[in-house]
PDB file of C-alpha atoms in Angstrom:
ATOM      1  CA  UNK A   1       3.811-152.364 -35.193  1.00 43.00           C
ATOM      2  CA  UNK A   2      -0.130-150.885 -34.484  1.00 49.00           C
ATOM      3  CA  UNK A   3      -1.309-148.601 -36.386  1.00 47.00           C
ATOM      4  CA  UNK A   4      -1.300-146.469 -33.348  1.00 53.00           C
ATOM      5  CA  UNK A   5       2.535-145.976 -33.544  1.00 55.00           C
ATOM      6  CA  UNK A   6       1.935-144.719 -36.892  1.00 59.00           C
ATOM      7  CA  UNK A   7      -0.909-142.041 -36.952  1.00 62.00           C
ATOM      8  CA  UNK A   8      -0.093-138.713 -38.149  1.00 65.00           C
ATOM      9  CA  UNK A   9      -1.869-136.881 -34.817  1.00 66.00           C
ATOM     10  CA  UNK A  10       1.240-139.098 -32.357  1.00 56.00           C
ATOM     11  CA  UNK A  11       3.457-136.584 -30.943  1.00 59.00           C
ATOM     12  CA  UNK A  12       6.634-137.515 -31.473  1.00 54.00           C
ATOM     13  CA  UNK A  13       7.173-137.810 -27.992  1.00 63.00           C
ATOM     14  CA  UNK A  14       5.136-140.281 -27.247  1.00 57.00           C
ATOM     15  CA  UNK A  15       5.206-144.292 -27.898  1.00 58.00           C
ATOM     16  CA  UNK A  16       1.889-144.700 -28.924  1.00 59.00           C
ATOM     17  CA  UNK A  17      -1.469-143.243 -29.062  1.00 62.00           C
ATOM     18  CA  UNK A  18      -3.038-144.949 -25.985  1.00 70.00           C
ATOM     19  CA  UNK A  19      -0.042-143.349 -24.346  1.00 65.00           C
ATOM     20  CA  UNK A  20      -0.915-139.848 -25.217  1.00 65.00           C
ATOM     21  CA  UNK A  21      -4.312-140.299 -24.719  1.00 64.00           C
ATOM     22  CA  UNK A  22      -3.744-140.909 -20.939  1.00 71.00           C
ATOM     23  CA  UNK A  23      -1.223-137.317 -20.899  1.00 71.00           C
ATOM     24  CA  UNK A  24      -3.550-135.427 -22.674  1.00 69.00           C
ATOM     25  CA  UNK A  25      -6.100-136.407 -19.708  1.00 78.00           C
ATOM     26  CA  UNK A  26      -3.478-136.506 -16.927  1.00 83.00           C
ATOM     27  CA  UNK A  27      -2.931-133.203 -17.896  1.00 81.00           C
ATOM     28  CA  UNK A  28      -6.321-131.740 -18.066  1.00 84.00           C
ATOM     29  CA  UNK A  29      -7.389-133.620 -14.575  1.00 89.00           C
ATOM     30  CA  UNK A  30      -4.692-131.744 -12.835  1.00 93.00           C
ATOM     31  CA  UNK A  31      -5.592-128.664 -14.429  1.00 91.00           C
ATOM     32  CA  UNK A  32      -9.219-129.130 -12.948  1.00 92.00           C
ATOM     33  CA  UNK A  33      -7.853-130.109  -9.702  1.00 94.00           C
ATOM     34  CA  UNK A  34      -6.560-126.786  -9.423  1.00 94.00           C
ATOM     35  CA  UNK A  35      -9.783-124.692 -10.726  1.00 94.00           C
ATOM     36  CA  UNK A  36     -11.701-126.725  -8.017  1.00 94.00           C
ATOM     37  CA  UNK A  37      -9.295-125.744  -5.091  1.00 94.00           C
ATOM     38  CA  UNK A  38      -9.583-122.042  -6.269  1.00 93.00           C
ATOM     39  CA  UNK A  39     -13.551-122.031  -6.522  1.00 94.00           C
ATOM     40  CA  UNK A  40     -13.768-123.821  -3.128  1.00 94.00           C
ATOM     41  CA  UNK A  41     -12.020-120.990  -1.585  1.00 94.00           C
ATOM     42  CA  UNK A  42     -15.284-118.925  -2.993  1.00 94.00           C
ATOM     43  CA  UNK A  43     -18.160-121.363  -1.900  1.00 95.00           C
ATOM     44  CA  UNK A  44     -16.247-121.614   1.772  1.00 96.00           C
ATOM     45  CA  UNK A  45     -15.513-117.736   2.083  1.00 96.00           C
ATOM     46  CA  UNK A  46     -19.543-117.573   0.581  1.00 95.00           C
ATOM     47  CA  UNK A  47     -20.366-120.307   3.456  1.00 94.00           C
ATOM     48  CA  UNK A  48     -18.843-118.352   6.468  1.00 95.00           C
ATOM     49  CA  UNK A  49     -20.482-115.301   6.061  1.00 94.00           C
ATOM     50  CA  UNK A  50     -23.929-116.163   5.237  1.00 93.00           C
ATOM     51  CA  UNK A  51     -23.809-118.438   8.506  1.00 93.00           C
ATOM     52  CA  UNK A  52     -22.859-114.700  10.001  1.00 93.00           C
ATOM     53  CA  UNK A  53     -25.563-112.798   8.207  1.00 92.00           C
ATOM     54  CA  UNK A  54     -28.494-114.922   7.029  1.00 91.00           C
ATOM     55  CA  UNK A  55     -31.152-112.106   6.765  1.00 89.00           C
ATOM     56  CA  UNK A  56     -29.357-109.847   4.981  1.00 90.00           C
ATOM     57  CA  UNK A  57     -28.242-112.607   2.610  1.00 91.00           C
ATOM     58  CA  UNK A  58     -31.779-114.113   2.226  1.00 91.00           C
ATOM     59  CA  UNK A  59     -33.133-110.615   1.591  1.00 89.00           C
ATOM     60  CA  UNK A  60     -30.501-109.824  -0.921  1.00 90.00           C
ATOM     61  CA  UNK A  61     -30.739-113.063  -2.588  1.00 91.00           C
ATOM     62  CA  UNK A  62     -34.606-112.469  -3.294  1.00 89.00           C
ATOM     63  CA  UNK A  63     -34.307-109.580  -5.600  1.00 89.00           C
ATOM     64  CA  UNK A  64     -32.101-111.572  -8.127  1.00 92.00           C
ATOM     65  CA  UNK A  65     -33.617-112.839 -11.564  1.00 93.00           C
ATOM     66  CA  UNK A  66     -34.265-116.507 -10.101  1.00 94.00           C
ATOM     67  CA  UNK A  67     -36.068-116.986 -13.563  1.00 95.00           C
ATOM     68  CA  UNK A  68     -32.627-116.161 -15.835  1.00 96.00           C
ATOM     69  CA  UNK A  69     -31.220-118.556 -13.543  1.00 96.00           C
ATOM     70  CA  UNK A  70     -33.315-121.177 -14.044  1.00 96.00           C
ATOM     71  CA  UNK A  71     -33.171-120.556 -17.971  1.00 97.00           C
ATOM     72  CA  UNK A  72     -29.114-120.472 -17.600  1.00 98.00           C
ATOM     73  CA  UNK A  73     -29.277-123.671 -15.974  1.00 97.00           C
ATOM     74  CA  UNK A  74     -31.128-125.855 -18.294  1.00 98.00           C
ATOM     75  CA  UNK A  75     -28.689-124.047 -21.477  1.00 98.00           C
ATOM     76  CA  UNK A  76     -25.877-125.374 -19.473  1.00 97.00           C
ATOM     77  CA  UNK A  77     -27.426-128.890 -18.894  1.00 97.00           C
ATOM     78  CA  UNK A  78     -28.427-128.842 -22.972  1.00 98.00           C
ATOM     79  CA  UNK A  79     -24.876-128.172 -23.699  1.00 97.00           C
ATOM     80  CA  UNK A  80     -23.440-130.924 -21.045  1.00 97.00           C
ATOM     81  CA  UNK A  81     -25.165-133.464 -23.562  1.00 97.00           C
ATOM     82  CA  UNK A  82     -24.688-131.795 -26.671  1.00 97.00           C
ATOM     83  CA  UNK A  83     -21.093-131.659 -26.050  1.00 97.00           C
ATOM     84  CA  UNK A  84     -21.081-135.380 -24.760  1.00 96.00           C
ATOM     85  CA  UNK A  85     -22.639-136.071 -28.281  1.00 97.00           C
ATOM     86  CA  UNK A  86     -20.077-134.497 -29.834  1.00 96.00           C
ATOM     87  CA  UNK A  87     -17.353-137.110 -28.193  1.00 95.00           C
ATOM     88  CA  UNK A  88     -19.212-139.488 -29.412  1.00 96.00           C
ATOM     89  CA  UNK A  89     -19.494-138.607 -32.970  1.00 96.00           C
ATOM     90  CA  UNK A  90     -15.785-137.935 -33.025  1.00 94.00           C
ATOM     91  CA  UNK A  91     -15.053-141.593 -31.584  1.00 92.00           C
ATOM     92  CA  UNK A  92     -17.314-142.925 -34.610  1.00 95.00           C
ATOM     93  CA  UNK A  93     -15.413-140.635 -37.375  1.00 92.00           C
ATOM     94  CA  UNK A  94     -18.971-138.398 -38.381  1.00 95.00           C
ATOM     95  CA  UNK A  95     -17.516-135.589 -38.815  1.00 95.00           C
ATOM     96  CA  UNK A  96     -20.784-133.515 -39.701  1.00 96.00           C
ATOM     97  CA  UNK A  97     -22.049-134.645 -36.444  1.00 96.00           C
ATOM     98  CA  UNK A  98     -18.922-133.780 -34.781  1.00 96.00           C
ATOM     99  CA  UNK A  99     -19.235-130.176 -36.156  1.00 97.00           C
ATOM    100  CA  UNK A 100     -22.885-129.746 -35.427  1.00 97.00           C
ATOM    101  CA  UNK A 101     -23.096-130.938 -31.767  1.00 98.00           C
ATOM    102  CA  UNK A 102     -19.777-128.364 -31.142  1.00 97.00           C
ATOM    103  CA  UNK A 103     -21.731-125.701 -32.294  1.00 98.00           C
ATOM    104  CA  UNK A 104     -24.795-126.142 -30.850  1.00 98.00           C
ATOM    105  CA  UNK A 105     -22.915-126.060 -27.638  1.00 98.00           C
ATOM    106  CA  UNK A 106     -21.051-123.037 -28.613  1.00 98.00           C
ATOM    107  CA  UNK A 107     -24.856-121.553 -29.173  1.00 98.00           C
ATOM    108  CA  UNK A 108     -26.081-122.486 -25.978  1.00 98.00           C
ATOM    109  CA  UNK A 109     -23.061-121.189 -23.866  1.00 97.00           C
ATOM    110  CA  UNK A 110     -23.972-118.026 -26.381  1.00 98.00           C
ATOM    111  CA  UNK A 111     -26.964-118.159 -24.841  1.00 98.00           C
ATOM    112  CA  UNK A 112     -26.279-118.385 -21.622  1.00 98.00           C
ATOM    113  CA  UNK A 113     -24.141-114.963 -21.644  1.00 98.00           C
ATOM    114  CA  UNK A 114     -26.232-113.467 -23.218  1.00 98.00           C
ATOM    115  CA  UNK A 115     -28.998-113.669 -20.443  1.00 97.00           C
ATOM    116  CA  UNK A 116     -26.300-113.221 -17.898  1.00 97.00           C
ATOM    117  CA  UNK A 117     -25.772-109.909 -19.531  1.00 97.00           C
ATOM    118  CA  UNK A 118     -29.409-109.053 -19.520  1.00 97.00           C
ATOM    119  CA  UNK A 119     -28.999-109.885 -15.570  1.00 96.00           C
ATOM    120  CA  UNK A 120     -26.537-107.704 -14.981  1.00 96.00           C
ATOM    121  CA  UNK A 121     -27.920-104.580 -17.035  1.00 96.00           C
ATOM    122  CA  UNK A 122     -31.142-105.100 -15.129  1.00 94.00           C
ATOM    123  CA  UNK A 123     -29.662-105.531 -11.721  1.00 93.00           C
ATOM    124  CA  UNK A 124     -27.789-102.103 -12.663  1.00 93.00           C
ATOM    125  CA  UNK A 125     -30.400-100.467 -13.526  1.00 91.00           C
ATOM    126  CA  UNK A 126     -32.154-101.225 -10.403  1.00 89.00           C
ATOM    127  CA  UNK A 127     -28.912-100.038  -8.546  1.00 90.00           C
ATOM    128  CA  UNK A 128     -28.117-103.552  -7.218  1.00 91.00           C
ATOM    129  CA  UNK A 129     -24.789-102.754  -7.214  1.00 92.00           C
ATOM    130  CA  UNK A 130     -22.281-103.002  -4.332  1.00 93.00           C
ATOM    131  CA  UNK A 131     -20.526 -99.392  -3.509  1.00 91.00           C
ATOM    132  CA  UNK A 132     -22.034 -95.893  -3.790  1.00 91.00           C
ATOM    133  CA  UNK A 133     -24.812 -96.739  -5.923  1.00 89.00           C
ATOM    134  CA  UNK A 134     -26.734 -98.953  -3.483  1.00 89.00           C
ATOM    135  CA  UNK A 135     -25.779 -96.303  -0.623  1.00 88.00           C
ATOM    136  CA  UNK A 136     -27.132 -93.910  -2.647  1.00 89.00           C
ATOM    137  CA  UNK A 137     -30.336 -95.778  -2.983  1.00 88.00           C
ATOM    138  CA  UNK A 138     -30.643 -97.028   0.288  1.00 86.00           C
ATOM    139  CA  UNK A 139     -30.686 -93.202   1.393  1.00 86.00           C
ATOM    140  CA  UNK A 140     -33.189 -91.877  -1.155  1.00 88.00           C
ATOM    141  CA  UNK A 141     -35.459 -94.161   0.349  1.00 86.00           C
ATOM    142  CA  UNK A 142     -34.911 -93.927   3.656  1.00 85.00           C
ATOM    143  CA  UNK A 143     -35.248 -89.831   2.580  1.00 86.00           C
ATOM    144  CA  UNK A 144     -38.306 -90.388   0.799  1.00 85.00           C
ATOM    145  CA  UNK A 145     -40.116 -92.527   3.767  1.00 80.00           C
ATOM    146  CA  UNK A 146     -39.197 -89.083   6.162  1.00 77.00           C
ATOM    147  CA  UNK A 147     -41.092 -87.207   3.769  1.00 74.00           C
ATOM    148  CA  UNK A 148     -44.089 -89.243   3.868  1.00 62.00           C
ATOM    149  CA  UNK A 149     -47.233 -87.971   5.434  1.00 54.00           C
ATOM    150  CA  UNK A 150     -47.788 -89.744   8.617  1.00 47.00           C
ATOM    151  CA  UNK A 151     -49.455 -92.798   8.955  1.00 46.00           C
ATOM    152  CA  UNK A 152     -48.539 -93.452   5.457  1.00 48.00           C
ATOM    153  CA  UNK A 153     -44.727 -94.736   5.428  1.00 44.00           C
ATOM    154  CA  UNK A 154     -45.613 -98.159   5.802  1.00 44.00           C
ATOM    155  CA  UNK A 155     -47.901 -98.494   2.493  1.00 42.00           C
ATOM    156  CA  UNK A 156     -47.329 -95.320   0.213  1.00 39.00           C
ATOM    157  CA  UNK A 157     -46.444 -95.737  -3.032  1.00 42.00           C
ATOM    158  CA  UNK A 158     -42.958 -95.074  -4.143  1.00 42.00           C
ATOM    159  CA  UNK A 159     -41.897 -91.616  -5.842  1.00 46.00           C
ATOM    160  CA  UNK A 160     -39.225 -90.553  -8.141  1.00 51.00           C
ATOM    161  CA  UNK A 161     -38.497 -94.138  -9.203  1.00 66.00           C
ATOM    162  CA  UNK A 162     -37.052 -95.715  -6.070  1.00 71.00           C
ATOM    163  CA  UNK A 163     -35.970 -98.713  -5.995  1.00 80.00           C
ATOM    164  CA  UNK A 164     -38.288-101.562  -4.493  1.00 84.00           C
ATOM    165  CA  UNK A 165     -35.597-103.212  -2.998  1.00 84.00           C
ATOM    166  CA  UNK A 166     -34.049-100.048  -1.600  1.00 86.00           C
ATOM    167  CA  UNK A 167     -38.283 -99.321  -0.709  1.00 84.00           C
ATOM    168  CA  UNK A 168     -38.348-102.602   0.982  1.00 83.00           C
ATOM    169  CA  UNK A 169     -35.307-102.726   3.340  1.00 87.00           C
ATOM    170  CA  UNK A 170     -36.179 -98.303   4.191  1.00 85.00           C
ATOM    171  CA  UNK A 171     -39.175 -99.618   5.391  1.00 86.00           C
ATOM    172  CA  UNK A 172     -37.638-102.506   7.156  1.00 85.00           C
ATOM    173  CA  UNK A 173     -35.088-100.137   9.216  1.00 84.00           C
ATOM    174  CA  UNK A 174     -37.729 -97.057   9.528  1.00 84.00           C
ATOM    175  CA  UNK A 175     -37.456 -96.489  13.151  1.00 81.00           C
ATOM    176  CA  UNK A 176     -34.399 -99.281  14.084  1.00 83.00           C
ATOM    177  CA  UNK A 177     -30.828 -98.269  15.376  1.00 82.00           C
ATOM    178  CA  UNK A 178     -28.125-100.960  13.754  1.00 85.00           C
ATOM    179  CA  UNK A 179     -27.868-104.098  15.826  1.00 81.00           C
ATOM    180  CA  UNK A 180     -31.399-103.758  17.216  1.00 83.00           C
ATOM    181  CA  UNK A 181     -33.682-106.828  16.332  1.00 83.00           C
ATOM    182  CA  UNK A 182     -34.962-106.450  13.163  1.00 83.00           C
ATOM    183  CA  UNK A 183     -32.435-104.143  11.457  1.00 86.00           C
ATOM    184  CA  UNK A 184     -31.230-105.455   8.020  1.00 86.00           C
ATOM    185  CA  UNK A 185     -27.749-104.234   7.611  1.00 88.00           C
ATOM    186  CA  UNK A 186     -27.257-102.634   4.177  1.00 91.00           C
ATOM    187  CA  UNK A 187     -23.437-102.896   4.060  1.00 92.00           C
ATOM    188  CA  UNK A 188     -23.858-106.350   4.901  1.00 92.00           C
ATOM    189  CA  UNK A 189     -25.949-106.908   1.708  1.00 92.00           C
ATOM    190  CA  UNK A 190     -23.321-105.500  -0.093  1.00 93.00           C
ATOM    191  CA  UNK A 191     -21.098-108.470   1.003  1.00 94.00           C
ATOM    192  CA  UNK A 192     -23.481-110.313  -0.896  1.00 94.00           C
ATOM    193  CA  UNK A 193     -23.568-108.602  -3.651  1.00 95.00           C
ATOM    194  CA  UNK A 194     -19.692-108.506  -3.581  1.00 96.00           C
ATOM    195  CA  UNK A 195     -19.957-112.897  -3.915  1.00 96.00           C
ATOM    196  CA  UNK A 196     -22.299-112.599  -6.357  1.00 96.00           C
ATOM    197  CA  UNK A 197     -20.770-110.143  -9.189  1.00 97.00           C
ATOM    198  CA  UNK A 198     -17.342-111.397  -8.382  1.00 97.00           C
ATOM    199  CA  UNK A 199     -18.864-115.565  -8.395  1.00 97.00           C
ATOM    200  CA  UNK A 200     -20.694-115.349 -11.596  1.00 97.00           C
ATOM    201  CA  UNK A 201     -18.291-112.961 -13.132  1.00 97.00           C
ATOM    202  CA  UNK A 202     -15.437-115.282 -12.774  1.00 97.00           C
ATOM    203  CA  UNK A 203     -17.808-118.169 -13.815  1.00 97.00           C
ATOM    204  CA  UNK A 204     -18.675-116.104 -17.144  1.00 97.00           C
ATOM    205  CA  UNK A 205     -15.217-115.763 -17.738  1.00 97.00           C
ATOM    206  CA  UNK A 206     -14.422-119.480 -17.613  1.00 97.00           C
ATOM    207  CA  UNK A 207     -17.578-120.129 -19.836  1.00 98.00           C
ATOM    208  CA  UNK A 208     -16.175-117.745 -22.278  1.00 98.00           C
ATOM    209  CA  UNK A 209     -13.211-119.312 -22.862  1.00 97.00           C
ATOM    210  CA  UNK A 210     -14.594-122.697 -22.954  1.00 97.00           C
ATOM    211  CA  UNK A 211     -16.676-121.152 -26.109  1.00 98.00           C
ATOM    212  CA  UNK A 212     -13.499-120.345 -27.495  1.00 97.00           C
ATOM    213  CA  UNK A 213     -12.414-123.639 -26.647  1.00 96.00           C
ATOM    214  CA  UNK A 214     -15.266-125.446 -28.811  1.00 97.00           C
ATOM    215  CA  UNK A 215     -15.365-123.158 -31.388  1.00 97.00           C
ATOM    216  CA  UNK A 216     -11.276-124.129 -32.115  1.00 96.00           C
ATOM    217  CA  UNK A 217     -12.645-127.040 -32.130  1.00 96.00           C
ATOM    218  CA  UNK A 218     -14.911-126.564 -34.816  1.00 97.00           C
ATOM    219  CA  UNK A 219     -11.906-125.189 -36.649  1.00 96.00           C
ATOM    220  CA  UNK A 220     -10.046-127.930 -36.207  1.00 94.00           C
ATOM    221  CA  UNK A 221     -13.062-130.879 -37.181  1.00 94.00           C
ATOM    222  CA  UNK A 222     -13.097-128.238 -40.378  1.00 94.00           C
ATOM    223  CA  UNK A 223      -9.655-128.579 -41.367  1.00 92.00           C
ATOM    224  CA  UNK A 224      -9.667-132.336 -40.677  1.00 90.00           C
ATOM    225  CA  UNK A 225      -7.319-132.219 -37.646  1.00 88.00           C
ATOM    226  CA  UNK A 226      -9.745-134.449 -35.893  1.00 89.00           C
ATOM    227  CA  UNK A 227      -9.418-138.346 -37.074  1.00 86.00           C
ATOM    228  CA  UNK A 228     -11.502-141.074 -35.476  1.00 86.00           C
ATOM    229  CA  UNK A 229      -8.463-141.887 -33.411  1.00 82.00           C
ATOM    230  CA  UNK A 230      -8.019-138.614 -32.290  1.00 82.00           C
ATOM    231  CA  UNK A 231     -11.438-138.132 -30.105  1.00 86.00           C
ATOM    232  CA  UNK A 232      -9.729-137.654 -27.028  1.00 87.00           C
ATOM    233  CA  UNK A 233      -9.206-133.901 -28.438  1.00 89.00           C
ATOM    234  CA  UNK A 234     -12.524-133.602 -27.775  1.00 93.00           C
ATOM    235  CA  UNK A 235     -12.982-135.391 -24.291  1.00 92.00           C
ATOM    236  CA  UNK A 236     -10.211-133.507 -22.885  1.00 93.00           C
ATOM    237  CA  UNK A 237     -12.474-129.767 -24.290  1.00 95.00           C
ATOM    238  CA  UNK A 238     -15.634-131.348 -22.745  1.00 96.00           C
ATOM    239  CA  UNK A 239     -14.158-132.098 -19.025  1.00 95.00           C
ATOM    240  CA  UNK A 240     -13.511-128.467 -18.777  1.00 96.00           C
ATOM    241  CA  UNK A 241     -16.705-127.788 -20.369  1.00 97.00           C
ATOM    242  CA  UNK A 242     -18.297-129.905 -17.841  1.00 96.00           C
ATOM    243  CA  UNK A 243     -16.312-128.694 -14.808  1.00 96.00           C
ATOM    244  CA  UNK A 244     -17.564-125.481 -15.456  1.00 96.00           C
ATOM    245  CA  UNK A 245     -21.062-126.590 -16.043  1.00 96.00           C
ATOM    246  CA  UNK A 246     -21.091-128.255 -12.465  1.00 96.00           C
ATOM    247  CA  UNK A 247     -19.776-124.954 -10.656  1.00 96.00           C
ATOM    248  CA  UNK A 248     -22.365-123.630 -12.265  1.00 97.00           C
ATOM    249  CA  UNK A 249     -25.348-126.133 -10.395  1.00 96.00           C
ATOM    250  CA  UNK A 250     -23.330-125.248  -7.020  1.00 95.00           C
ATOM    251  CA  UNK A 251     -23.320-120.874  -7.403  1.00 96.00           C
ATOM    252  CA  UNK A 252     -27.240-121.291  -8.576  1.00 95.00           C
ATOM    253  CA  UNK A 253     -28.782-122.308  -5.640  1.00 94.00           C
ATOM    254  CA  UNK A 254     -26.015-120.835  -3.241  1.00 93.00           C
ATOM    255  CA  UNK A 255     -26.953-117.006  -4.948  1.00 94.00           C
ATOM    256  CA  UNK A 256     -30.110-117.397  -6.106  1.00 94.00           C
ATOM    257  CA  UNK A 257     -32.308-119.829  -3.902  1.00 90.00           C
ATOM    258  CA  UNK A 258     -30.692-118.402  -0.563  1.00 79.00           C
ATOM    259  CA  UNK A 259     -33.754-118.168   1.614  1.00 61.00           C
ATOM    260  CA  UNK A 260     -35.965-119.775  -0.984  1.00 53.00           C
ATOM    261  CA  UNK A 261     -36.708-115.710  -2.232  1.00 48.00           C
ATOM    262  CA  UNK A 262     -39.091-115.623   1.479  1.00 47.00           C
ATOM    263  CA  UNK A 263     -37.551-112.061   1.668  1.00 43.00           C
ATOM    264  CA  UNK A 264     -39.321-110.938  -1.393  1.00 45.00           C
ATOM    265  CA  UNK A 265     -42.719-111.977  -0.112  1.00 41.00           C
TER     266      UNK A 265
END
């Protein structure tokens, strides 16, 4: 008999290790199959209504951090091929290597929360937040532009820390009724808003738990649970990994490119 029949990582229910090899990636194919179907249902609900509302979606999309974006994205392309090195140092039994490419993928999904958090305190603090906030805004603006001396609305400086979004789109609307050419709808911003937050939230929560993911990982290259014939550990971590990588190159230039940031300028 192989030496495959005899390795202490078979399960007992399986023949060989070929065999469970093939499961382990059956399994986790499946399992992908199904986070694709439930982010398509996103990117086509995302689709219909920017087709409905383009402005408001192009000018929403140009206040966004396009430049933590862009940083994001290259972290997640680093850790694509740091965690493809790692399958490759567990196929060749280097189990230093093994350890060091995991964590250096663990560090650069680190990373990428990280400034993903800094987005989201900033876009709070500048009230670019869906509900009574941006309302809120939007009408201390719109106030503040009624308050202006005349002939100055269109180019005074904001007071009492407005907004320049919420400056932007009062000055916009100054003098439009709703559906009249030209009028930027703000709850229809909000729908934006409303992909975005919920989007990259539920993309940060996948990336966190494939951090968790690599770092038992780690653990388990530590504690020698990861033999040269057992790489497919690994490759089964790094599809998901992956997966969520690629969602990520979709929501990027869906949320943050929208428009090509035209509004802004």
């Amino acid at each position: 008999m192989s030496a495959s029949t005899h390795s202490p990582v078979l399960k007992h229910h399986f023949d060989n290790l070929e065999q469970q090899h093939s499961a382990e990636r059956l399994g986790m194919w499946m399992f992908l199959v199904t986070e694709v179907l439930f982010f398509s249902g996103m990117f086509v609900a995302y689709t219909a209504y920017r087709n409905l509302y383009p402005h408001e979606f192009h000018l929403a999309s140009s206040h966004l951090l396009v430049w933590v974006a862009g940083v994001n994205t290259a972290l997640l392309i680093t850790s694509s091929l740091t965690m493809t090195f790692a399958i490759r140092a567990a196929q060749l039994g280097d189990r230093p290597g093994l350890i060091r490419y995991l964590l250096l993928t663990a560090l650069l999904g680190t990373g990428f929360m990280g400034f993903k958090a800094y987005e989201y305190a900033t876009d709070y603090h500048e009230r670019l937040v869906p509900g009574p906030i941006f309302r809120g805004e939007y009408e201390r603006a719109m106030a503040e532009l009624h308050e202006a001396p005349a002939g100055q609305a269109g180019g005074h400086e904001s007071r009492g820390h407005v907004q320049e979004w919420a400056t932007h789109l009062a000055r916009n609307n100054q003098g439009k009724a709703p559906g009249e050419a030209g009028y930027v709808s703000p709850e229809r911003m909000q729908i934006f808003l409303c992909f975005y937050y919920i989007m990259t939230g539920i993309h940060g929560i996948h990336l966190v738990v494939g951090i968790g993911c690599v770092l038992w990982l780690v653990q388990q290259a530590y504690a020698l649970k990861i033999p040269r014939e057992n790489y497919s550990t690994v490759e089964v971590v790094s599809l998901y990994w992956h997966l969520v990588d690629m969602i990520w190159l979709f929501l990027m230039p869906l949320l943050y490119l929208a428009g090509a940031h035209l509004g802004k300028h």
